[in-house]
mmCIF file of C-alpha atoms in Angstrom:
data_model
loop_
_atom_site.group_PDB
_atom_site.id
_atom_site.type_symbol
_atom_site.label_atom_id
_atom_site.label_comp_id
_atom_site.label_asym_id
_atom_site.label_seq_id
_atom_site.Cartn_x
_atom_site.Cartn_y
_atom_site.Cartn_z
ATOM 1 C CA UNK A 1 101.626 112.172 132.215
ATOM 2 C CA UNK A 2 101.653 115.897 131.917
ATOM 3 C CA UNK A 3 98.422 117.244 129.919
ATOM 4 C CA UNK A 4 100.978 119.251 127.701
ATOM 5 C CA UNK A 5 103.092 116.497 126.994
ATOM 6 C CA UNK A 6 104.284 118.204 123.886
ATOM 7 C CA UNK A 7 105.323 121.099 125.343
ATOM 8 C CA UNK A 8 106.885 119.855 128.341
ATOM 9 C CA UNK A 9 110.319 119.858 125.643
ATOM 10 C CA UNK A 10 111.621 121.926 122.929
ATOM 11 C CA UNK A 11 112.298 120.230 120.348
ATOM 12 C CA UNK A 12 116.468 121.195 120.135
ATOM 13 C CA UNK A 13 116.327 121.708 116.334
ATOM 14 C CA UNK A 14 113.084 123.991 116.041
ATOM 15 C CA UNK A 15 109.421 123.284 115.190
ATOM 16 C CA UNK A 16 109.036 121.644 111.731
ATOM 17 C CA UNK A 17 106.987 123.073 108.719
ATOM 18 C CA UNK A 18 103.174 121.693 108.920
ATOM 19 C CA UNK A 19 101.499 119.906 106.402
ATOM 20 C CA UNK A 20 101.531 121.060 103.276
ATOM 21 C CA UNK A 21 104.731 121.578 103.269
ATOM 22 C CA UNK A 22 107.127 123.086 100.940
ATOM 23 C CA UNK A 23 110.421 121.903 102.467
ATOM 24 C CA UNK A 24 111.399 119.192 104.895
ATOM 25 C CA UNK A 25 108.838 116.801 102.966
ATOM 26 C CA UNK A 26 109.565 113.250 103.612
ATOM 27 C CA UNK A 27 108.191 110.436 101.177
ATOM 28 C CA UNK A 28 108.050 107.184 102.635
ATOM 29 C CA UNK A 29 108.672 103.628 100.057
ATOM 30 C CA UNK A 30 105.625 101.110 100.704
ATOM 31 C CA UNK A 31 106.571 98.312 99.040
ATOM 32 C CA UNK A 32 103.095 96.302 100.039
ATOM 33 C CA UNK A 33 101.619 98.076 103.596
ATOM 34 C CA UNK A 34 98.513 96.190 104.348
ATOM 35 C CA UNK A 35 95.416 98.853 105.241
ATOM 36 C CA UNK A 36 95.907 97.990 108.828
ATOM 37 C CA UNK A 37 99.780 98.452 108.856
ATOM 38 C CA UNK A 38 99.338 101.555 106.372
ATOM 39 C CA UNK A 39 96.056 102.733 109.319
ATOM 40 C CA UNK A 40 98.866 102.269 112.215
ATOM 41 C CA UNK A 41 101.755 104.185 109.993
ATOM 42 C CA UNK A 42 98.917 107.253 110.059
ATOM 43 C CA UNK A 43 97.775 107.400 113.445
ATOM 44 C CA UNK A 44 101.779 106.891 114.868
ATOM 45 C CA UNK A 45 103.396 109.419 112.420
ATOM 46 C CA UNK A 46 100.975 111.284 109.398
ATOM 47 C CA UNK A 47 101.714 113.819 110.567
ATOM 48 C CA UNK A 48 105.614 113.363 109.805
ATOM 49 C CA UNK A 49 104.214 111.984 105.935
ATOM 50 C CA UNK A 50 104.149 114.001 103.132
ATOM 51 C CA UNK A 51 104.262 110.942 100.157
ATOM 52 C CA UNK A 52 103.597 107.588 99.863
ATOM 53 C CA UNK A 53 105.487 106.377 97.226
ATOM 54 C CA UNK A 54 103.327 102.620 95.857
ATOM 55 C CA UNK A 55 107.276 101.170 95.004
ATOM 56 C CA UNK A 56 107.767 99.880 90.961
ATOM 57 C CA UNK A 57 104.193 98.928 89.925
ATOM 58 C CA UNK A 58 102.330 97.505 92.790
ATOM 59 C CA UNK A 59 99.387 99.452 92.346
ATOM 60 C CA UNK A 60 98.895 97.517 89.337
ATOM 61 C CA UNK A 61 99.062 94.113 92.061
ATOM 62 C CA UNK A 62 96.216 95.579 94.965
ATOM 63 C CA UNK A 63 92.759 94.610 94.253
ATOM 64 C CA UNK A 64 90.966 97.199 93.024
ATOM 65 C CA UNK A 65 88.675 98.274 95.951
ATOM 66 C CA UNK A 66 92.192 98.033 98.530
ATOM 67 C CA UNK A 67 93.644 100.340 96.757
ATOM 68 C CA UNK A 68 91.334 102.902 96.692
ATOM 69 C CA UNK A 69 91.102 102.498 100.829
ATOM 70 C CA UNK A 70 94.540 102.962 100.745
ATOM 71 C CA UNK A 71 93.970 106.380 98.904
ATOM 72 C CA UNK A 72 91.331 107.271 100.052
ATOM 73 C CA UNK A 73 92.908 106.660 103.890
ATOM 74 C CA UNK A 74 96.248 108.955 102.726
ATOM 75 C CA UNK A 75 94.137 111.888 101.735
ATOM 76 C CA UNK A 76 92.467 111.572 105.279
ATOM 77 C CA UNK A 77 95.795 112.034 106.775
ATOM 78 C CA UNK A 78 96.987 114.863 104.137
ATOM 79 C CA UNK A 79 99.300 112.105 101.979
ATOM 80 C CA UNK A 80 100.048 112.386 99.033
ATOM 81 C CA UNK A 81 99.922 108.411 97.780
ATOM 82 C CA UNK A 82 101.782 107.834 94.003
ATOM 83 C CA UNK A 83 102.585 105.157 91.967
ATOM 84 C CA UNK A 84 106.208 104.513 91.127
ATOM 85 C CA UNK A 85 107.773 105.670 88.132
ATOM 86 C CA UNK A 86 107.809 102.124 86.899
ATOM 87 C CA UNK A 87 104.540 101.745 85.804
ATOM 88 C CA UNK A 88 104.337 104.955 84.066
ATOM 89 C CA UNK A 89 107.961 103.887 81.814
ATOM 90 C CA UNK A 90 106.130 100.555 80.898
ATOM 91 C CA UNK A 91 102.569 102.214 80.601
ATOM 92 C CA UNK A 92 104.136 105.288 77.861
ATOM 93 C CA UNK A 93 106.121 102.227 75.930
ATOM 94 C CA UNK A 94 102.610 100.051 75.843
ATOM 95 C CA UNK A 95 101.013 103.205 74.117
ATOM 96 C CA UNK A 96 98.939 103.723 76.860
ATOM 97 C CA UNK A 97 100.031 107.146 78.795
ATOM 98 C CA UNK A 98 96.896 109.399 78.687
ATOM 99 C CA UNK A 99 94.960 106.763 79.424
ATOM 100 C CA UNK A 100 96.881 106.076 82.468
ATOM 101 C CA UNK A 101 96.874 109.300 83.409
ATOM 102 C CA UNK A 102 92.608 108.831 83.009
ATOM 103 C CA UNK A 103 92.575 106.031 85.228
ATOM 104 C CA UNK A 104 94.706 106.518 88.292
ATOM 105 C CA UNK A 105 92.965 109.831 88.413
ATOM 106 C CA UNK A 106 89.582 107.821 88.311
ATOM 107 C CA UNK A 107 91.047 105.567 91.403
ATOM 108 C CA UNK A 108 91.779 108.984 93.376
ATOM 109 C CA UNK A 109 95.407 109.643 92.872
ATOM 110 C CA UNK A 110 96.334 113.657 92.492
ATOM 111 C CA UNK A 111 99.991 113.051 92.717
ATOM 112 C CA UNK A 112 102.508 111.058 89.446
ATOM 113 C CA UNK A 113 106.015 110.450 88.834
ATOM 114 C CA UNK A 114 107.435 110.743 85.722
ATOM 115 C CA UNK A 115 110.602 109.372 85.373
ATOM 116 C CA UNK A 116 113.288 106.806 82.629
ATOM 117 C CA UNK A 117 114.700 105.072 85.126
ATOM 118 C CA UNK A 118 114.834 102.084 82.822
ATOM 119 C CA UNK A 119 113.572 103.271 79.703
ATOM 120 C CA UNK A 120 114.966 106.418 76.947
ATOM 121 C CA UNK A 121 113.021 109.175 76.492
ATOM 122 C CA UNK A 122 114.137 111.550 74.367
ATOM 123 C CA UNK A 123 113.667 115.470 75.850
ATOM 124 C CA UNK A 124 110.488 116.568 73.970
ATOM 125 C CA UNK A 125 108.833 113.266 74.896
ATOM 126 C CA UNK A 126 109.528 113.858 78.663
ATOM 127 C CA UNK A 127 108.397 117.556 78.557
ATOM 128 C CA UNK A 128 105.355 115.790 76.410
ATOM 129 C CA UNK A 129 104.729 113.744 79.406
ATOM 130 C CA UNK A 130 105.040 116.224 81.691
ATOM 131 C CA UNK A 131 102.749 118.796 80.368
ATOM 132 C CA UNK A 132 100.075 116.452 79.966
ATOM 133 C CA UNK A 133 99.794 114.980 83.476
ATOM 134 C CA UNK A 134 100.368 119.127 85.134
ATOM 135 C CA UNK A 135 97.734 119.497 82.233
ATOM 136 C CA UNK A 136 95.193 116.791 83.504
ATOM 137 C CA UNK A 137 95.671 118.154 87.234
ATOM 138 C CA UNK A 138 98.067 115.964 88.951
ATOM 139 C CA UNK A 139 100.751 117.178 91.212
ATOM 140 C CA UNK A 140 103.991 116.292 88.926
ATOM 141 C CA UNK A 141 107.254 114.445 91.079
ATOM 142 C CA UNK A 142 109.932 114.119 88.424
ATOM 143 C CA UNK A 143 112.677 111.542 89.102
ATOM 144 C CA UNK A 144 116.161 111.671 87.476
ATOM 145 C CA UNK A 145 118.660 109.118 87.009
ATOM 146 C CA UNK A 146 118.651 105.907 86.158
ATOM 147 C CA UNK A 147 118.374 102.480 87.476
ATOM 148 C CA UNK A 148 120.839 100.522 85.999
ATOM 149 C CA UNK A 149 124.420 101.330 87.385
ATOM 150 C CA UNK A 150 126.187 101.578 84.764
ATOM 151 C CA UNK A 151 124.512 104.616 83.853
ATOM 152 C CA UNK A 152 126.169 107.206 85.805
ATOM 153 C CA UNK A 153 124.942 111.006 85.004
ATOM 154 C CA UNK A 154 127.131 113.947 85.724
ATOM 155 C CA UNK A 155 125.800 116.564 88.163
ATOM 156 C CA UNK A 156 125.527 118.694 85.356
ATOM 157 C CA UNK A 157 123.229 116.599 83.209
ATOM 158 C CA UNK A 158 120.870 115.745 86.280
ATOM 159 C CA UNK A 159 121.052 119.808 86.918
ATOM 160 C CA UNK A 160 119.757 120.902 83.149
ATOM 161 C CA UNK A 161 117.105 117.733 82.792
ATOM 162 C CA UNK A 162 115.729 118.857 86.023
ATOM 163 C CA UNK A 163 115.600 122.562 85.400
ATOM 164 C CA UNK A 164 114.134 121.787 82.162
ATOM 165 C CA UNK A 165 111.849 119.304 84.658
ATOM 166 C CA UNK A 166 110.609 122.190 86.843
ATOM 167 C CA UNK A 167 110.099 124.636 84.247
ATOM 168 C CA UNK A 168 107.534 122.176 82.463
ATOM 169 C CA UNK A 169 105.694 122.232 85.097
ATOM 170 C CA UNK A 170 107.363 119.749 87.589
ATOM 171 C CA UNK A 171 106.731 120.332 91.535
ATOM 172 C CA UNK A 172 110.042 118.585 92.348
ATOM 173 C CA UNK A 173 112.619 116.537 91.229
ATOM 174 C CA UNK A 174 113.951 113.438 92.563
ATOM 175 C CA UNK A 175 117.220 112.245 92.930
ATOM 176 C CA UNK A 176 117.659 108.611 91.996
ATOM 177 C CA UNK A 177 118.844 106.064 94.715
ATOM 178 C CA UNK A 178 116.954 103.461 94.811
ATOM 179 C CA UNK A 179 116.362 100.841 97.983
ATOM 180 C CA UNK A 180 119.468 100.103 98.024
ATOM 181 C CA UNK A 181 120.815 103.938 98.573
ATOM 182 C CA UNK A 182 124.557 102.177 97.452
ATOM 183 C CA UNK A 183 126.826 103.117 94.046
ATOM 184 C CA UNK A 184 123.917 105.464 93.038
ATOM 185 C CA UNK A 185 123.010 109.152 92.340
ATOM 186 C CA UNK A 186 125.016 110.811 95.241
ATOM 187 C CA UNK A 187 125.861 107.581 97.144
ATOM 188 C CA UNK A 188 129.199 105.562 96.273
ATOM 189 C CA UNK A 189 129.251 102.079 96.810
ATOM 190 C CA UNK A 190 129.313 102.051 100.437
ATOM 191 C CA UNK A 191 125.842 103.716 100.576
ATOM 192 C CA UNK A 192 127.879 107.008 101.205
ATOM 193 C CA UNK A 193 127.456 110.420 100.019
ATOM 194 C CA UNK A 194 130.225 111.712 97.573
ATOM 195 C CA UNK A 195 130.869 114.857 98.450
ATOM 196 C CA UNK A 196 132.031 116.309 94.835
ATOM 197 C CA UNK A 197 128.717 115.334 93.454
ATOM 198 C CA UNK A 198 126.304 116.452 96.083
ATOM 199 C CA UNK A 199 128.491 120.207 96.541
ATOM 200 C CA UNK A 200 128.582 119.913 92.236
ATOM 201 C CA UNK A 201 124.896 119.534 92.110
ATOM 202 C CA UNK A 202 123.952 122.395 95.029
ATOM 203 C CA UNK A 203 125.974 125.034 93.043
ATOM 204 C CA UNK A 204 123.830 124.173 90.136
ATOM 205 C CA UNK A 205 120.647 123.942 91.930
ATOM 206 C CA UNK A 206 120.492 127.462 94.123
ATOM 207 C CA UNK A 207 117.495 126.449 95.782
ATOM 208 C CA UNK A 208 117.980 122.612 97.019
ATOM 209 C CA UNK A 209 114.228 122.385 98.003
ATOM 210 C CA UNK A 210 113.535 121.473 94.744
ATOM 211 C CA UNK A 211 115.109 118.533 95.405
ATOM 212 C CA UNK A 212 114.128 115.387 97.207
ATOM 213 C CA UNK A 213 116.929 113.116 97.693
ATOM 214 C CA UNK A 214 116.298 109.355 98.165
ATOM 215 C CA UNK A 215 118.111 108.841 101.458
ATOM 216 C CA UNK A 216 116.931 105.324 102.186
ATOM 217 C CA UNK A 217 119.700 104.203 105.094
ATOM 218 C CA UNK A 218 119.986 106.525 108.228
ATOM 219 C CA UNK A 219 123.403 106.856 107.740
ATOM 220 C CA UNK A 220 122.131 109.324 104.686
ATOM 221 C CA UNK A 221 119.382 110.682 106.131
ATOM 222 C CA UNK A 222 121.910 111.574 108.823
ATOM 223 C CA UNK A 223 124.165 113.609 106.504
ATOM 224 C CA UNK A 224 121.566 115.436 104.538
ATOM 225 C CA UNK A 225 120.575 116.903 107.691
ATOM 226 C CA UNK A 226 124.145 117.707 108.932
ATOM 227 C CA UNK A 227 124.888 119.431 105.504
ATOM 228 C CA UNK A 228 121.553 121.343 104.266
ATOM 229 C CA UNK A 229 119.223 120.978 107.917
ATOM 230 C CA UNK A 230 116.426 119.865 109.234
ATOM 231 C CA UNK A 231 113.834 120.624 106.679
ATOM 232 C CA UNK A 232 115.564 118.720 103.840
ATOM 233 C CA UNK A 233 113.421 116.820 101.472
ATOM 234 C CA UNK A 234 114.178 113.192 101.776
ATOM 235 C CA UNK A 235 112.931 109.936 100.193
ATOM 236 C CA UNK A 236 112.613 106.054 99.977
ATOM 237 C CA UNK A 237 112.690 106.373 103.931
ATOM 238 C CA UNK A 238 111.684 102.496 104.589
ATOM 239 C CA UNK A 239 107.849 102.890 106.658
ATOM 240 C CA UNK A 240 109.336 101.566 110.175
ATOM 241 C CA UNK A 241 111.464 104.316 109.706
ATOM 242 C CA UNK A 242 109.335 107.847 109.544
ATOM 243 C CA UNK A 243 109.112 108.269 112.875
ATOM 244 C CA UNK A 244 112.650 107.850 113.879
ATOM 245 C CA UNK A 245 113.283 110.201 110.884
ATOM 246 C CA UNK A 246 111.302 112.833 112.095
ATOM 247 C CA UNK A 247 113.254 112.645 115.890
ATOM 248 C CA UNK A 248 116.736 112.866 113.579
ATOM 249 C CA UNK A 249 114.917 116.231 112.189
ATOM 250 C CA UNK A 250 113.965 117.732 115.069
ATOM 251 C CA UNK A 251 116.829 116.699 116.854
ATOM 252 C CA UNK A 252 115.157 114.164 119.710
ATOM 253 C CA UNK A 253 118.189 111.373 118.586
ATOM 254 C CA UNK A 254 121.413 111.975 119.407
ATOM 255 C CA UNK A 255 122.580 111.997 115.612
ATOM 256 C CA UNK A 256 121.890 115.584 114.912
ATOM 257 C CA UNK A 257 120.875 116.981 118.463
ATOM 258 C CA UNK A 258 125.063 118.000 118.459
ATOM 259 C CA UNK A 259 123.438 120.339 115.833
ATOM 260 C CA UNK A 260 121.854 122.413 118.822
ATOM 261 C CA UNK A 261 125.755 123.879 120.251
ATOM 262 C CA UNK A 262 123.435 125.377 122.937
ATOM 263 C CA UNK A 263 122.979 121.658 124.437
ATOM 264 C CA UNK A 264 125.484 119.747 123.534
ATOM 265 C CA UNK A 265 127.994 122.433 124.857
ATOM 266 C CA UNK A 266 126.230 122.610 128.135
#
C-alpha cells in the first residue's frame, strides 16, 4: 500500500469542507446503535459525520451510563449527538420543557431539535421554545413539516416557518421526510423528488445551506447532490450508508462521477 494512500487519487468532485462544517453537513439517524457499533462507525467514517440523531424518543430508553458514554464518544469525534424532536414534543405536552432542557444539558447534549411533527405549536410558543433552548446554550435544529401524511404544507408555508425559526436563533432547518422518504416533504409516494416543490423552496430560501434535507433513500441523495452539489446538507442517513454517501459526495461512485465532465468525457 502506498504511504500516502489518500493522495494517490484526487477526489473527482474535489475535497470536502472539513469539520466543523457550515455546509455539506451529514446527519445520521440512530435507532439503537450499541456502543461498539457506534465506535466502529466513528472509526470508519467519523470524519464524514456531523450529527447523530437519536431517533424518536429512544434517548429515554437507554441506561443513563450508556447514553452518556455514547454522548462522550460522539463528542470525541466532533460529532454532535442529539435527541429526536419527538421527545421534546412529549416533554412540552407534559409541561416539562424547561426541565427537559436542563436534564439533557446535564447529560451532555449540546444540540436540540425543535419540532411539532406530531403536536400543534402556535407561532409564539415555537418561538419561545427556540429562544429558551438558545438561551440555555443549545444549538437548535428546527424541523419543518408534519409526520402525518395528510398534513401537507406548501413550500411557502415551510419557508415562512423556517425563516421565523432562523431569525429566532435556529442554526438550520430540517425538511421532514421521516424514515421512509415517501409521500412527505419534497418527495412523492415513490420517494422521488417533486420538482415543483423543490424549485419553490429554493426560490424562497436564497441560501439553501440553511436547509438540511432529510434524504433516507440513495436515489434522493444522488438527486440532491446532482441538483445542489456535493456540499448539500443531508439528514436521516442510515448508519450503514454513511461511507457510501461520502463516496457520492466526492465522486468516488458512478452515480455522481458523471458530475466531473473531464473524467467522463475522456
